[in-house]
Short mmCIF file of C-alpha atoms and ligand atoms in Angstrom, two decimals:
data_model
loop_
_atom_site.label_atom_id
_atom_site.label_comp_id
_atom_site.label_asym_id
_atom_site.label_seq_id
_atom_site.Cartn_x
_atom_site.Cartn_y
_atom_site.Cartn_z
CA UNK A 1 72.31 56.71 13.39
CA UNK A 2 74.69 55.85 10.65
CA UNK A 3 73.42 56.49 7.13
CA UNK A 4 73.82 53.77 4.62
CA UNK A 5 74.37 54.82 1.07
CA UNK A 6 71.77 53.96 -1.52
CA UNK A 7 72.07 53.52 -5.19
CA UNK A 8 69.03 55.95 -6.03
CA UNK A 9 70.25 58.65 -3.35
CA UNK A 10 66.82 58.81 -1.87
CA UNK A 11 66.43 58.87 1.84
CA UNK A 12 63.86 59.11 4.73
CA UNK A 13 63.87 61.29 7.80
CA UNK A 14 61.48 60.30 10.48
CA UNK A 15 60.69 63.64 12.21
CA UNK A 16 59.05 64.11 15.69
CA UNK A 17 56.95 67.37 15.36
CA UNK A 18 56.18 67.94 19.02
CA UNK A 19 52.76 68.31 20.53
CA UNK A 20 51.29 70.60 17.92
CA UNK A 21 52.76 74.10 18.69
CA UNK A 22 54.91 75.28 15.68
CA UNK A 23 57.55 76.68 18.04
CA UNK A 24 57.96 73.34 19.85
CA UNK A 25 59.38 71.72 16.70
CA UNK A 26 63.25 71.30 16.99
CA UNK A 27 65.68 73.17 14.90
CA UNK A 28 66.76 69.89 13.46
CA UNK A 29 63.04 69.11 12.49
CA UNK A 30 62.66 72.38 10.79
CA UNK A 31 66.11 71.79 8.90
CA UNK A 32 64.82 68.44 7.80
CA UNK A 33 61.70 69.86 6.32
CA UNK A 34 63.65 72.62 4.53
CA UNK A 35 65.39 70.02 2.33
CA UNK A 36 62.35 67.76 2.01
CA UNK A 37 60.98 66.88 -1.62
CA UNK A 38 58.00 65.09 -0.21
CA UNK A 39 56.30 65.27 3.36
CA UNK A 40 53.97 62.65 4.71
CA UNK A 41 52.30 64.13 7.85
CA UNK A 42 50.05 63.01 10.55
CA UNK A 43 47.00 64.56 12.16
CA UNK A 44 48.74 65.69 15.29
CA UNK A 45 51.71 67.36 13.60
CA UNK A 46 51.60 71.09 13.44
CA UNK A 47 50.57 71.67 9.82
CA UNK A 48 49.86 75.46 9.58
CA UNK A 49 53.33 76.45 8.79
CA UNK A 50 54.25 73.34 6.93
CA UNK A 51 54.23 75.15 3.49
CA UNK A 52 56.50 77.65 4.91
CA UNK A 53 58.94 75.17 6.24
CA UNK A 54 58.88 72.92 3.43
CA UNK A 55 58.53 75.19 0.52
CA UNK A 56 59.40 72.97 -2.32
CA UNK A 57 57.96 69.73 -0.90
CA UNK A 58 54.83 67.85 -2.03
CA UNK A 59 52.53 67.50 1.09
CA UNK A 60 50.46 64.54 1.85
CA UNK A 61 48.13 64.24 4.80
CA UNK A 62 48.20 60.56 6.04
CA UNK A 63 46.55 61.32 9.30
CA UNK A 64 44.58 58.78 11.02
CA UNK A 65 41.53 59.73 13.05
CA UNK A 66 40.54 57.26 15.85
CA UNK A 67 38.27 54.59 14.19
CA UNK A 68 39.00 56.06 10.59
CA UNK A 69 42.13 54.52 9.36
CA UNK A 70 42.30 56.62 6.22
CA UNK A 71 45.68 55.36 5.15
CA UNK A 72 46.89 51.92 6.24
CA UNK A 73 50.49 51.65 7.82
CA UNK A 74 51.47 49.36 4.92
CA UNK A 75 50.39 52.18 2.43
CA UNK A 76 52.32 54.73 4.30
CA UNK A 77 55.45 52.45 4.06
CA UNK A 78 55.01 51.90 0.38
CA UNK A 79 54.49 55.52 -0.37
CA UNK A 80 57.53 56.48 1.58
CA UNK A 81 59.65 53.85 0.00
CA UNK A 82 58.49 54.54 -3.67
CA UNK A 83 59.26 58.27 -3.19
CA UNK A 84 62.60 57.45 -1.77
CA UNK A 85 63.32 55.06 -4.64
CA UNK A 86 63.00 58.00 -7.11
CA UNK A 87 65.84 59.76 -5.30
CA UNK A 88 63.68 62.03 -3.07
CA UNK A 89 64.27 63.21 0.47
CA UNK A 90 61.14 61.83 2.29
CA UNK A 91 60.18 63.51 5.50
CA UNK A 92 57.83 61.63 7.69
CA UNK A 93 56.47 64.07 10.10
CA UNK A 94 54.77 62.57 13.30
CA UNK A 95 53.22 64.05 16.31
CA UNK A 96 55.17 64.22 19.47
CA UNK A 97 58.21 61.86 19.40
CA UNK A 98 58.34 59.18 16.65
CA UNK A 99 59.36 56.44 19.03
CA UNK A 100 56.41 57.04 21.61
CA UNK A 101 53.31 55.19 20.39
CA UNK A 102 54.07 56.41 16.87
CA UNK A 103 54.94 53.25 15.05
CA UNK A 104 58.16 54.85 14.33
CA UNK A 105 60.18 51.66 14.83
CA UNK A 106 58.03 50.02 12.26
CA UNK A 107 58.80 52.73 9.76
CA UNK A 108 62.53 52.56 10.41
CA UNK A 109 62.44 48.78 9.90
CA UNK A 110 60.46 49.09 6.64
CA UNK A 111 63.17 51.52 5.25
CA UNK A 112 66.06 49.34 6.58
CA UNK A 113 64.50 46.14 4.91
CA UNK A 114 64.28 48.07 1.62
CA UNK A 115 67.79 49.40 1.94
CA UNK A 116 66.82 53.08 2.12
CA UNK A 117 68.89 55.16 4.43
CA UNK A 118 66.81 56.52 7.35
CA UNK A 119 67.40 58.86 10.27
CA UNK A 120 65.30 59.79 13.20
CA UNK A 121 64.77 63.32 14.61
CA UNK A 122 63.38 63.03 18.15
CA UNK A 123 60.42 65.26 19.07
CA UNK A 124 58.87 66.76 22.17
CA UNK A 125 56.56 64.12 23.34
CA UNK A 126 53.01 65.00 24.53
CA UNK A 127 53.53 62.47 27.50
CA UNK A 128 55.55 65.11 29.22
CA UNK A 129 54.77 68.33 27.46
CA UNK A 130 50.88 68.19 27.54
CA UNK A 131 50.86 67.85 31.47
CA UNK A 132 53.46 70.62 31.51
CA UNK A 133 51.02 72.86 29.42
CA UNK A 134 48.56 72.47 32.36
CA UNK A 135 51.38 73.23 34.91
CA UNK A 136 51.77 69.65 35.95
CA UNK A 137 55.26 68.18 36.43
CA UNK A 138 55.51 64.53 35.81
CA UNK A 139 58.04 64.17 38.69
CA UNK A 140 58.52 66.38 41.72
CA UNK A 141 61.02 66.05 44.45
CA UNK A 142 59.32 64.76 47.58
CA UNK A 143 56.16 63.76 45.59
CA UNK A 144 57.26 61.12 43.14
CA UNK A 145 60.41 60.04 41.45
CA UNK A 146 58.56 57.90 38.91
CA UNK A 147 56.28 58.30 36.01
CA UNK A 148 54.92 55.74 33.74
CA UNK A 149 53.76 56.31 30.24
CA UNK A 150 51.06 53.93 29.11
CA UNK A 151 48.78 53.54 26.12
CA UNK A 152 45.10 53.52 26.96
CA UNK A 153 44.16 52.57 23.32
CA UNK A 154 43.10 49.16 24.63
CA UNK A 155 41.84 48.61 28.13
CA UNK A 156 44.72 48.18 30.67
CA UNK A 157 45.13 44.66 31.88
CA UNK A 158 44.82 43.73 35.67
CA UNK A 159 48.63 43.32 35.71
CA UNK A 160 49.04 46.77 34.30
CA UNK A 161 46.63 48.39 36.66
CA UNK A 162 48.03 46.63 39.80
CA UNK A 163 51.54 47.53 38.63
CA UNK A 164 50.67 51.25 38.40
CA UNK A 165 49.12 51.17 41.84
CA UNK A 166 51.90 49.41 43.49
CA UNK A 167 54.51 51.75 41.81
CA UNK A 168 52.56 54.72 43.32
CA UNK A 169 54.10 57.33 41.02
CA UNK A 170 52.75 59.35 38.13
CA UNK A 171 50.70 57.60 35.38
CA UNK A 172 50.46 59.27 32.11
CA UNK A 173 48.04 57.73 29.81
CA UNK A 174 47.94 58.51 26.26
CA UNK A 175 45.16 57.65 23.75
CA UNK A 176 43.04 57.00 26.96
CA UNK A 177 39.79 59.00 26.37
CA UNK A 178 37.79 55.93 25.22
CA UNK A 179 39.04 53.81 28.15
CA UNK A 180 39.03 56.61 30.86
CA UNK A 181 36.31 55.05 32.93
CA UNK A 182 37.62 51.70 32.58
CA UNK A 183 41.10 52.65 33.67
CA UNK A 184 40.05 54.70 36.72
CA UNK A 185 37.55 52.14 38.01
CA UNK A 186 40.40 49.46 37.38
CA UNK A 187 42.85 51.50 39.51
CA UNK A 188 40.39 51.76 42.35
CA UNK A 189 39.64 48.08 42.13
CA UNK A 190 43.43 47.59 42.53
CA UNK A 191 43.49 49.76 45.63
CA UNK A 192 44.10 53.27 44.51
CA UNK A 193 42.45 56.00 46.51
CA UNK A 194 39.37 57.34 44.92
CA UNK A 195 40.56 60.87 45.78
CA UNK A 196 43.79 60.60 43.91
CA UNK A 197 44.06 63.58 41.74
CA UNK A 198 43.61 63.20 38.11
CA UNK A 199 43.90 65.64 35.21
CA UNK A 200 42.67 65.43 31.67
CA UNK A 201 44.40 67.84 29.21
CA UNK A 202 42.64 68.09 26.06
CA UNK A 203 44.28 69.51 22.81
CA UNK A 204 47.36 70.71 24.73
CA UNK A 205 49.02 73.89 23.30
CA UNK A 206 46.06 74.71 21.16
CA UNK A 207 43.71 77.51 21.37
CA UNK A 208 41.12 74.97 22.33
CA UNK A 209 43.13 73.46 25.28
CA UNK A 210 41.02 72.37 28.12
CA UNK A 211 42.30 70.99 31.59
CA UNK A 212 39.99 69.23 33.97
CA UNK A 213 41.17 68.46 37.37
CA UNK A 214 39.29 66.26 39.85
CA UNK A 215 39.56 63.35 42.25
CA UNK A 216 39.69 60.03 40.31
CA UNK A 217 36.32 58.86 41.34
CA UNK A 218 34.70 62.08 40.33
CA UNK A 219 36.58 62.36 37.20
CA UNK A 220 34.64 59.67 35.28
CA UNK A 221 31.61 61.79 35.41
CA UNK A 222 33.40 65.09 35.04
CA UNK A 223 35.12 64.00 31.83
CA UNK A 224 31.81 62.69 30.57
CA UNK A 225 30.07 65.95 31.22
CA UNK A 226 32.75 67.86 29.64
CA UNK A 227 32.53 65.61 26.47
CA UNK A 228 36.33 65.18 26.43
CA UNK A 229 37.57 64.11 22.95
CA UNK A 230 40.91 62.95 21.78
CA UNK A 231 43.66 64.07 21.66
CA UNK A 232 44.01 64.21 25.38
CA UNK A 233 46.47 63.15 27.95
CA UNK A 234 45.35 61.63 31.37
CA UNK A 235 47.62 62.30 34.25
CA UNK A 236 47.05 60.34 37.54
CA UNK A 237 48.92 61.04 40.68
CA UNK A 238 49.80 63.38 43.41
CA UNK A 239 51.67 65.72 41.08
CA UNK A 240 48.40 66.84 39.57
CA UNK A 241 47.81 68.73 42.80
CA UNK A 242 50.79 70.92 42.06
CA UNK A 243 48.93 72.16 39.00
CA UNK A 244 46.04 73.54 40.79
CA UNK A 245 48.23 76.22 42.34
CA UNK A 246 49.68 77.26 39.25
CA UNK A 247 46.77 76.97 36.95
CA UNK A 248 45.86 80.66 36.94
CA UNK A 249 46.39 81.16 33.32
CA UNK A 250 42.82 81.50 32.26
CA UNK A 251 42.55 77.97 31.22
CA UNK A 252 39.21 76.32 31.75
CA UNK A 253 39.33 74.07 34.85
CA UNK A 254 35.91 72.57 35.52
CA UNK A 255 34.48 71.44 38.85
CA UNK A 256 36.10 73.99 40.93
CA UNK A 257 33.60 73.36 43.75
CA UNK A 258 34.69 70.08 45.02
CA UNK A 259 38.03 68.47 44.37
CA UNK A 260 39.82 71.44 43.00
CA UNK A 261 39.38 73.47 46.12
CA UNK A 262 40.79 70.55 48.11
CA UNK A 263 43.69 70.26 45.73
CA UNK A 264 44.37 74.04 45.97
CA UNK A 265 44.51 73.60 49.68
CA UNK A 266 46.84 70.53 49.53
CA UNK A 267 49.13 72.50 46.96
CA UNK A 268 49.31 75.56 49.33
CA UNK A 269 50.25 73.40 52.23
CA UNK A 270 53.17 71.96 50.67
N1 SAH B 1 54.15 60.12 19.52
C1 SAH B 1 53.22 60.99 20.02
C2 SAH B 1 52.05 60.12 20.80
C3 SAH B 1 51.27 59.55 19.68
S1 SAH B 1 49.86 58.65 20.45
C4 SAH B 1 53.90 61.79 21.24
O1 SAH B 1 55.02 61.43 21.60
O2 SAH B 1 53.34 62.68 21.71
C5 SAH B 1 48.65 59.94 20.23
C6 SAH B 1 48.29 60.51 21.64
O3 SAH B 1 49.00 61.39 22.02
C7 SAH B 1 46.88 61.17 21.55
O4 SAH B 1 45.80 60.21 21.66
C8 SAH B 1 46.93 61.87 22.84
O5 SAH B 1 46.91 61.02 24.03
C9 SAH B 1 48.45 62.37 22.94
N2 SAH B 1 48.57 63.79 22.37
C10 SAH B 1 49.39 64.07 21.40
N3 SAH B 1 49.39 65.37 21.23
C11 SAH B 1 48.51 65.86 22.00
C12 SAH B 1 48.09 67.23 22.42
N4 SAH B 1 48.51 68.32 21.64
N5 SAH B 1 47.20 67.34 23.34
C13 SAH B 1 46.72 66.30 24.06
N6 SAH B 1 47.06 65.01 23.78
C14 SAH B 1 47.99 64.89 22.80
#
């Protein structure tokens, strides 16, 4: 991205922080933090080492929890722009990749509209890395050559549900804990097999990471019983069966009695 020059010398760097593990930040992300005067960070960004990475910066938590919009998007824009207008290097640290459901493009537009130079540092998105933390590849040769990343923040429409079913690849659903039952019953209604393997990966890369694997019909009750909470990534599709074989890392996998043993058998056959 080409940097414009600004009269005050301030600038904004939108930084993708990856899925929460400090060592999944990029070198470029850490470099941006080193020269930051002020950092506005999100809930899902790794914050433990922030003081070390951004030693001279003022740190502001502008994280939003589901249902608790602590700082509005407009407020975030105006805080970033007012800091930049005093000549500061503003780092906006966001979970995952800034352009995947991160409102990154709105923040870039706000900077551009205000004539503030802005650059974007891509990050490791949870859409691919959190399934991987559970041993699930989003594509696999001879299994699927397509994966769709979709937001489950609002219930999926019938068109979206039938599109996913007819595509038949991997569906990766972010922000999908609240709508999990709705999504899975909708997929069944559109013709998806109720035994399609599904994984829910909660708090990927943290000490509290939990992985649930079950058939899609069972998963509604399995996830409810496990009291799954955000952040979690939902993965629907045959690739999930590949995880069962490799998930021997001591991660909690619930419901081993039914679907999982079948999945293990499937994975061992292939
Ligand atoms: N820009 C981010 C996504 C923001 S939407 C990215 O590229 O990763 C927030 C959603 O991301 C959460 O609701 C959850 O579905 C997912 N998510 C992010 N980090 C996660 C993690 N460590 N474990 C599980 N899910 C995560």
